[in-house]
Short mmCIF file of C-alpha atoms and ligand atoms in Angstrom, two decimals:
data_model
loop_
_atom_site.label_atom_id
_atom_site.label_comp_id
_atom_site.label_asym_id
_atom_site.label_seq_id
_atom_site.Cartn_x
_atom_site.Cartn_y
_atom_site.Cartn_z
CA UNK A 1 68.31 114.85 81.49
CA UNK A 2 66.42 114.78 85.30
CA UNK A 3 68.31 111.75 86.87
CA UNK A 4 70.98 111.69 87.65
CA UNK A 5 73.72 108.93 89.98
CA UNK A 6 76.40 109.97 92.49
CA UNK A 7 78.24 107.83 92.86
CA UNK A 8 79.70 108.07 97.08
CA UNK A 9 76.82 110.31 97.39
CA UNK A 10 77.39 109.85 101.01
CA UNK A 11 80.07 111.38 101.82
CA UNK A 12 81.60 115.39 102.27
CA UNK A 13 81.48 116.56 99.03
CA UNK A 14 78.73 113.52 96.85
CA UNK A 15 76.53 114.66 100.43
CA UNK A 16 76.26 119.22 99.72
CA UNK A 17 75.74 117.67 95.35
CA UNK A 18 73.30 115.37 95.61
CA UNK A 19 71.54 117.87 98.52
CA UNK A 20 71.86 120.96 95.37
CA UNK A 21 70.71 118.39 92.84
CA UNK A 22 67.56 117.89 95.14
CA UNK A 23 66.64 121.21 95.36
CA UNK A 24 66.95 121.68 91.90
CA UNK A 25 64.53 119.50 91.46
CA UNK A 26 66.44 116.19 89.89
CA UNK A 27 66.18 112.23 90.64
CA UNK A 28 69.18 111.71 92.60
CA UNK A 29 70.39 108.30 92.78
CA UNK A 30 73.11 107.45 95.52
CA UNK A 31 75.33 104.49 95.18
CA UNK A 32 78.47 104.12 98.13
CA UNK A 33 79.66 101.59 100.01
CA UNK A 34 79.74 103.28 103.01
CA UNK A 35 82.99 101.64 104.01
CA UNK A 36 84.47 105.89 104.46
CA UNK A 37 81.51 107.27 104.98
CA UNK A 38 77.90 106.69 106.48
CA UNK A 39 74.82 105.71 105.77
CA UNK A 40 72.69 107.69 107.69
CA UNK A 41 73.44 110.62 106.12
CA UNK A 42 70.86 109.77 103.80
CA UNK A 43 68.41 110.55 106.76
CA UNK A 44 69.87 113.89 106.87
CA UNK A 45 69.47 114.69 103.15
CA UNK A 46 65.91 113.79 103.80
CA UNK A 47 65.14 115.56 106.75
CA UNK A 48 66.84 119.56 104.99
CA UNK A 49 65.23 118.51 101.60
CA UNK A 50 61.23 117.84 103.53
CA UNK A 51 62.35 121.65 105.07
CA UNK A 52 61.88 123.09 101.40
CA UNK A 53 59.91 121.42 99.52
CA UNK A 54 58.88 117.20 100.98
CA UNK A 55 57.65 115.04 97.67
CA UNK A 56 61.05 116.12 96.56
CA UNK A 57 62.38 113.99 98.86
CA UNK A 58 61.13 110.92 96.98
CA UNK A 59 63.77 111.44 94.15
CA UNK A 60 66.72 111.36 96.39
CA UNK A 61 67.37 106.82 96.24
CA UNK A 62 69.78 104.95 97.85
CA UNK A 63 71.81 101.58 96.78
CA UNK A 64 73.86 100.55 99.01
CA UNK A 65 76.89 99.35 96.48
CA UNK A 66 80.90 99.31 95.41
CA UNK A 67 81.49 100.17 92.77
CA UNK A 68 84.01 96.82 92.32
CA UNK A 69 80.84 95.03 92.13
CA UNK A 70 79.71 95.94 88.42
CA UNK A 71 76.51 93.24 89.57
CA UNK A 72 76.22 96.84 92.37
CA UNK A 73 76.31 99.29 89.77
CA UNK A 74 74.55 96.86 87.25
CA UNK A 75 71.36 97.30 90.00
CA UNK A 76 70.85 100.25 90.37
CA UNK A 77 70.94 100.74 86.80
CA UNK A 78 68.93 98.29 86.23
CA UNK A 79 65.52 99.32 88.78
CA UNK A 80 66.56 103.01 87.14
CA UNK A 81 65.18 102.12 83.35
CA UNK A 82 62.47 99.70 85.36
CA UNK A 83 61.49 103.23 86.65
CA UNK A 84 61.25 104.58 83.59
CA UNK A 85 63.32 107.29 85.53
CA UNK A 86 66.83 106.15 83.74
CA UNK A 87 70.25 107.42 84.65
CA UNK A 88 70.80 109.62 82.05
CA UNK A 89 74.04 111.14 83.32
CA UNK A 90 76.78 110.51 86.17
CA UNK A 91 78.12 111.75 88.77
CA UNK A 92 81.69 109.90 90.28
CA UNK A 93 82.45 110.56 93.63
CA UNK A 94 83.03 107.49 95.21
CA UNK A 95 86.79 106.81 95.82
CA UNK A 96 89.30 106.69 98.44
CA UNK A 97 91.12 110.12 99.21
CA UNK A 98 93.60 110.11 101.15
CA UNK A 99 97.58 111.22 100.35
CA UNK A 100 98.57 109.48 103.45
CA UNK A 101 96.75 106.52 103.25
CA UNK A 102 97.58 105.60 98.90
CA UNK A 103 101.00 106.22 100.61
CA UNK A 104 100.75 103.03 102.17
CA UNK A 105 97.84 101.40 100.33
CA UNK A 106 98.88 101.57 96.73
CA UNK A 107 96.78 98.21 95.85
CA UNK A 108 93.74 99.52 98.00
CA UNK A 109 93.73 103.13 95.95
CA UNK A 110 94.02 101.30 92.54
CA UNK A 111 92.13 98.76 92.87
CA UNK A 112 88.99 101.34 94.07
CA UNK A 113 89.56 104.21 92.27
CA UNK A 114 90.75 102.30 88.69
CA UNK A 115 88.93 99.15 89.03
CA UNK A 116 85.58 100.72 90.19
CA UNK A 117 85.81 103.30 87.36
CA UNK A 118 86.30 101.11 85.32
CA UNK A 119 82.75 99.27 86.32
CA UNK A 120 80.80 102.93 86.06
CA UNK A 121 82.26 102.82 82.71
CA UNK A 122 81.96 99.83 81.20
CA UNK A 123 78.20 99.29 82.81
CA UNK A 124 77.69 103.21 81.88
CA UNK A 125 78.51 101.84 77.82
CA UNK A 126 75.38 98.98 79.23
CA UNK A 127 73.13 101.14 79.61
CA UNK A 128 73.68 104.15 77.12
CA UNK A 129 74.56 106.52 79.50
CA UNK A 130 77.30 109.08 77.91
CA UNK A 131 77.33 112.16 80.70
CA UNK A 132 79.83 112.18 82.98
CA UNK A 133 81.20 114.18 85.73
CA UNK A 134 84.32 113.26 87.05
CA UNK A 135 85.49 113.86 90.56
CA UNK A 136 89.27 114.55 89.97
CA UNK A 137 91.79 116.62 92.23
CA UNK A 138 94.51 119.84 91.92
CA UNK A 139 96.76 117.18 93.95
CA UNK A 140 97.73 116.22 90.12
CA UNK A 141 99.44 119.39 89.35
CA UNK A 142 102.66 119.95 89.65
CA UNK A 143 103.71 124.04 90.69
CA UNK A 144 107.21 124.77 91.71
CA UNK A 145 106.54 128.52 91.53
CA UNK A 146 103.34 130.85 92.87
CA UNK A 147 101.72 130.96 90.42
CA UNK A 148 98.07 130.57 89.66
CA UNK A 149 97.67 126.67 87.91
CA UNK A 150 95.73 127.17 84.75
CA UNK A 151 94.73 123.43 83.46
CA UNK A 152 97.19 123.99 81.22
CA UNK A 153 99.90 123.37 83.56
CA UNK A 154 102.09 120.37 83.47
CA UNK A 155 100.38 116.64 85.17
CA UNK A 156 102.75 115.52 87.30
CA UNK A 157 101.53 113.78 90.57
CA UNK A 158 103.48 112.76 93.37
CA UNK A 159 101.73 109.86 94.73
CA UNK A 160 99.90 106.92 94.94
CA UNK A 161 96.48 109.12 95.08
CA UNK A 162 97.51 111.68 92.88
CA UNK A 163 98.38 108.67 90.14
CA UNK A 164 94.66 107.73 90.66
CA UNK A 165 93.21 110.48 89.45
CA UNK A 166 95.73 111.74 86.34
CA UNK A 167 95.18 107.96 84.99
CA UNK A 168 91.03 107.81 85.24
CA UNK A 169 91.59 111.13 83.57
CA UNK A 170 93.42 109.08 80.88
CA UNK A 171 91.47 106.78 80.71
CA UNK A 172 88.12 108.88 80.26
CA UNK A 173 90.37 110.49 77.30
CA UNK A 174 90.81 107.02 75.85
CA UNK A 175 86.97 106.20 76.15
CA UNK A 176 85.73 109.89 74.67
CA UNK A 177 88.09 109.30 71.76
CA UNK A 178 86.60 105.91 71.17
CA UNK A 179 83.17 107.20 71.02
CA UNK A 180 83.09 111.11 69.95
CA UNK A 181 80.17 111.42 68.20
CA UNK A 182 78.71 110.27 72.50
CA UNK A 183 80.51 111.89 75.21
CA UNK A 184 79.60 114.45 76.98
CA UNK A 185 82.99 114.17 79.37
CA UNK A 186 83.77 117.15 83.15
CA UNK A 187 87.12 116.24 84.52
CA UNK A 188 86.50 118.54 87.88
CA UNK A 189 90.06 119.40 89.64
CA UNK A 190 88.90 119.90 93.12
CA UNK A 191 91.27 122.76 94.92
CA UNK A 192 90.69 122.92 98.95
CA UNK A 193 86.71 122.41 99.48
CA UNK A 194 85.99 122.91 103.41
CA UNK A 195 82.58 124.52 105.75
CA UNK A 196 79.99 122.82 105.95
CA UNK A 197 76.23 123.21 104.59
CA UNK A 198 75.02 125.84 105.87
CA UNK A 199 72.17 123.84 108.37
CA UNK A 200 75.42 121.96 110.15
CA UNK A 201 72.68 119.30 109.67
CA UNK A 202 76.09 117.77 106.98
CA UNK A 203 79.39 118.58 106.75
CA UNK A 204 82.60 116.47 107.03
CA UNK A 205 82.95 113.70 108.86
CA UNK A 206 86.64 112.08 108.05
CA UNK A 207 87.58 108.57 109.81
CA UNK A 208 89.59 108.27 112.88
CA UNK A 209 92.26 111.27 113.65
CA UNK A 210 91.95 113.71 110.05
CA UNK A 211 94.93 114.78 108.17
CA UNK A 212 93.49 117.30 106.03
CA UNK A 213 94.23 121.06 108.00
CA UNK A 214 90.08 121.47 108.52
CA UNK A 215 88.98 119.29 109.85
CA UNK A 216 92.37 118.97 112.70
CA UNK A 217 91.05 122.40 112.95
CA UNK A 218 87.90 122.17 113.76
CA UNK A 219 89.37 119.09 116.24
CA UNK A 220 91.44 121.05 117.95
CA UNK A 221 88.79 124.06 118.47
CA UNK A 222 86.67 121.31 119.98
CA UNK A 223 89.44 120.29 122.33
CA UNK A 224 89.52 116.97 120.72
CA UNK A 225 92.99 117.43 120.08
CA UNK A 226 95.39 119.28 122.24
CA UNK A 227 97.01 122.14 119.23
CA UNK A 228 97.48 121.91 115.62
CA UNK A 229 101.16 121.55 114.16
CA UNK A 230 101.99 123.93 111.00
CA UNK A 231 104.00 121.18 108.81
CA UNK A 232 106.81 123.84 108.40
CA UNK A 233 106.84 128.09 109.15
CA UNK A 234 110.20 128.36 106.26
CA UNK A 235 108.04 128.58 103.30
CA UNK A 236 108.87 130.86 100.07
CA UNK A 237 105.46 132.12 100.60
CA UNK A 238 104.13 136.46 102.59
CA UNK A 239 103.92 134.31 105.89
CA UNK A 240 106.36 130.87 105.89
CA UNK A 241 102.95 128.83 105.94
CA UNK A 242 102.34 127.05 103.02
CA UNK A 243 99.17 128.53 100.46
CA UNK A 244 96.27 126.92 99.34
CA UNK A 245 93.07 127.81 97.27
CA UNK A 246 90.02 127.25 100.25
CA UNK A 247 87.14 126.64 98.84
CA UNK A 248 83.10 126.77 100.49
CA UNK A 249 81.69 122.92 100.20
CA UNK A 250 78.49 124.54 98.49
CA UNK A 251 80.75 126.67 95.94
CA UNK A 252 81.94 123.30 94.90
CA UNK A 253 79.06 121.33 95.33
CA UNK A 254 77.21 124.02 92.81
CA UNK A 255 79.52 124.11 90.51
CA UNK A 256 78.24 120.11 89.90
CA UNK A 257 75.47 121.30 88.95
CA UNK A 258 76.34 123.80 86.42
CA UNK A 259 78.52 121.19 85.16
CA UNK A 260 75.94 119.12 84.62
CA UNK A 261 73.66 121.82 83.82
CA UNK A 262 76.76 122.52 80.71
CA UNK A 263 76.82 119.16 79.85
CA UNK A 264 72.65 119.26 79.31
CA UNK A 265 72.64 121.76 76.59
CA UNK A 266 76.44 121.46 75.58
CA UNK A 267 77.50 118.95 72.36
CA UNK A 268 79.63 116.39 72.86
CA UNK A 269 83.90 116.84 74.40
CA UNK A 270 86.35 116.33 77.56
CA UNK A 271 86.75 118.70 79.19
CA UNK A 272 88.58 119.67 82.50
CA UNK A 273 87.73 122.51 85.04
CA UNK A 274 89.63 123.63 88.20
CA UNK A 275 86.81 124.43 90.66
CA UNK A 276 88.57 126.52 93.74
CA UNK A 277 88.10 130.52 93.20
CA UNK A 278 91.38 131.71 92.95
CA UNK A 279 92.87 133.03 95.88
CA UNK A 280 95.38 132.41 98.74
CA UNK A 281 95.51 131.00 102.28
CA UNK A 282 98.09 130.38 103.88
CA UNK A 283 97.95 127.99 107.47
CA UNK A 284 98.54 130.79 109.91
CA UNK A 285 95.38 133.09 108.03
CA UNK A 286 92.97 130.62 107.43
CA UNK A 287 94.37 129.51 111.25
CA UNK A 288 93.24 133.05 112.45
CA UNK A 289 90.28 133.66 110.53
CA UNK A 290 88.92 131.02 111.75
CA UNK A 291 89.64 132.62 115.67
CA UNK A 292 87.86 135.98 114.87
CA UNK A 293 84.83 134.62 113.38
CA UNK A 294 84.02 132.22 116.21
CA UNK A 295 85.47 133.80 118.45
CA UNK A 296 87.60 130.88 120.24
CA UNK A 297 91.32 129.57 120.09
CA UNK A 298 92.95 127.51 118.07
CA UNK A 299 96.85 126.55 119.91
CA UNK A 300 99.11 125.42 117.31
CA UNK A 301 103.30 124.66 116.99
CA UNK A 302 105.10 124.74 114.59
CA UNK A 303 106.70 120.77 113.22
CA UNK A 304 108.97 120.54 110.13
CA UNK A 305 107.52 120.30 106.33
CA UNK A 306 105.14 117.77 105.57
CA UNK A 307 106.67 115.59 102.46
CA UNK A 308 105.35 116.09 99.39
CA UNK A 309 103.42 119.02 100.60
CA UNK A 310 103.88 122.13 97.98
CA UNK A 311 103.67 125.55 98.59
CA UNK A 312 101.40 127.37 96.77
CA UNK A 313 98.51 125.44 94.83
CA UNK A 314 95.92 128.18 93.85
CA UNK A 315 93.77 128.28 90.75
CA UNK A 316 93.17 130.22 88.46
CA UNK A 317 89.45 129.46 87.62
CA UNK A 318 88.44 131.26 84.51
CA UNK A 319 87.83 128.52 82.61
CA UNK A 320 85.32 127.54 84.95
CA UNK A 321 84.32 131.74 85.47
CA UNK A 322 83.14 131.92 81.79
CA UNK A 323 82.95 128.68 80.97
CA UNK A 324 80.33 127.59 83.15
CA UNK A 325 76.88 129.54 84.27
CA UNK A 326 79.74 129.69 88.11
CA UNK A 327 81.78 131.13 90.41
CA UNK A 328 81.89 130.69 94.03
CA UNK A 329 80.25 132.70 95.52
CA UNK A 330 81.69 132.13 99.73
CA UNK A 331 84.08 132.63 101.59
CA UNK A 332 86.83 132.47 103.39
CA UNK A 333 84.86 133.02 107.19
CA UNK A 334 82.02 131.35 105.62
CA UNK A 335 84.02 128.93 105.56
CA UNK A 336 85.27 128.76 109.10
CA UNK A 337 81.15 129.90 110.66
CA UNK A 338 79.62 126.97 108.72
CA UNK A 339 82.46 124.86 109.16
CA UNK A 340 82.49 125.51 113.52
CA UNK A 341 78.16 125.63 113.18
CA UNK A 342 78.15 121.02 111.76
CA UNK A 343 80.86 120.67 114.34
CA UNK A 344 79.38 121.66 117.14
CA UNK A 345 75.50 120.00 116.38
CA UNK A 346 77.75 117.07 115.09
CA UNK A 347 80.72 116.66 117.81
CA UNK A 348 80.79 113.29 117.02
CA UNK A 349 80.00 113.69 113.53
CA UNK A 350 77.00 111.27 111.84
CA UNK A 351 77.51 108.78 114.56
CA UNK A 352 75.19 110.37 117.22
CA UNK A 353 72.34 110.30 115.85
N1 LIG B 401 98.60 121.53 107.12
C1 LIG B 401 99.53 121.49 108.79
N2 LIG B 401 99.42 121.10 109.68
C2 LIG B 401 98.16 119.73 109.76
C3 LIG B 401 97.78 119.21 108.42
C4 LIG B 401 97.74 120.25 107.01
O1 LIG B 401 100.54 122.48 108.95
O2 LIG B 401 98.10 119.02 110.47
C5 LIG B 401 98.41 122.66 105.79
C6 LIG B 401 99.56 121.70 105.22
O3 LIG B 401 101.00 121.53 105.13
C7 LIG B 401 99.44 122.17 104.24
C8 LIG B 401 97.27 122.72 104.46
O4 LIG B 401 97.68 122.70 105.26
O5 LIG B 401 99.58 123.37 103.20
C9 LIG B 401 96.44 122.24 103.56
O6 LIG B 401 96.62 120.73 104.02
P1 LIG B 401 95.56 119.59 103.46
O7 LIG B 401 96.42 118.58 103.75
O8 LIG B 401 94.55 120.03 103.92
O9 LIG B 401 95.89 119.96 102.00
P2 LIG B 401 96.62 119.39 100.71
O10 LIG B 401 96.84 120.44 100.19
O11 LIG B 401 97.50 118.78 101.07
O12 LIG B 401 96.09 118.15 100.00
C10 LIG B 401 94.44 118.26 100.07
C11 LIG B 401 93.70 117.37 99.84
C12 LIG B 401 93.94 116.35 98.25
C13 LIG B 401 93.80 117.28 97.42
C14 LIG B 401 94.56 118.45 97.57
C15 LIG B 401 94.19 119.65 96.29
O13 LIG B 401 94.52 116.20 101.07
O14 LIG B 401 93.52 115.66 98.66
O15 LIG B 401 94.00 119.36 98.81
O16 LIG B 401 94.79 120.95 96.08
F1 LIG B 401 94.26 116.94 96.33
#
């Protein structure tokens, strides 16, 4: 397989994944509505890839489109067919991803994430494309203890965003069962991706004030926000703050390449993989590492716990390590250094460029 479609390819995870696929010589089609991302990412990707090999930039083909419109998806499959570079696999990342927003606007989340996926699957069937890597999330797990989470942990999301992810996984299970000989489906359950490409040219560019810890750290470090509010210092953890499994965005993007290469050579199946480092880091530990690596001040104070937070979410990543040709290579220091480089080079995200 040589030609892939990346839905949501202008987003944070999509852009890094598309870049690595291009670097490997694959043809990458991107569909993105840009409702939560910036089309300028495409130029950035081309710029980075051209430094490596001018020819490779031609393998990036962007279509602006919305998965809720089946015609938009058909257009890109039709184009790929006419150009004799038919899409053989899909990395499906498009969708809304904010927990807070999903609690305010559940219909928007169900509409975009579910309807978008259903349309995509219909079009894939129409064009006989049966290879799919789906971006799922650790948010679907319920973990009450300080225990590593493996793929068989109870699935019990507590917000509409997580519910859409779980529901899509169920849908994919049904699709697989209906045509077991054809479908190859991988659900990648992401833990907490942070950082940026080491060039500092692409990174996370949230709309407005971010909700997630790392983009907030970047904003406080660059004095856009006065201080960071840490949600709780009385959790049952080593320093009282919550623990997460932060993974460098390039390690996470690489997991897609490994998953795709695994799909290419394996039998039809549906399989789930946790994509994390297996190492837990507390909020305070992340803040201190960021301060030390970048030699910068990061004011913070403690506030009450955030509704729905869980104290400890860390991957047991052994299935991914033993099955995929993949392991995370980057340290927490790398994540902090590369994230800061992106912020310094692009203080206002993609807007300035
Ligand atoms: N935190 C703060 N202050 C803030 C923001 C976050 O203390 O202003 C803390 C949270 O309490 C949590 C940690 O930082 O302990 C990480 O919070 P994030 O919001 O960055 O990430 P979450 O782990 O809560 O959730 C994220 C994504 C989900 C995804 C999940 C996977 O938002 O979409 O990781 O584990 F599903």
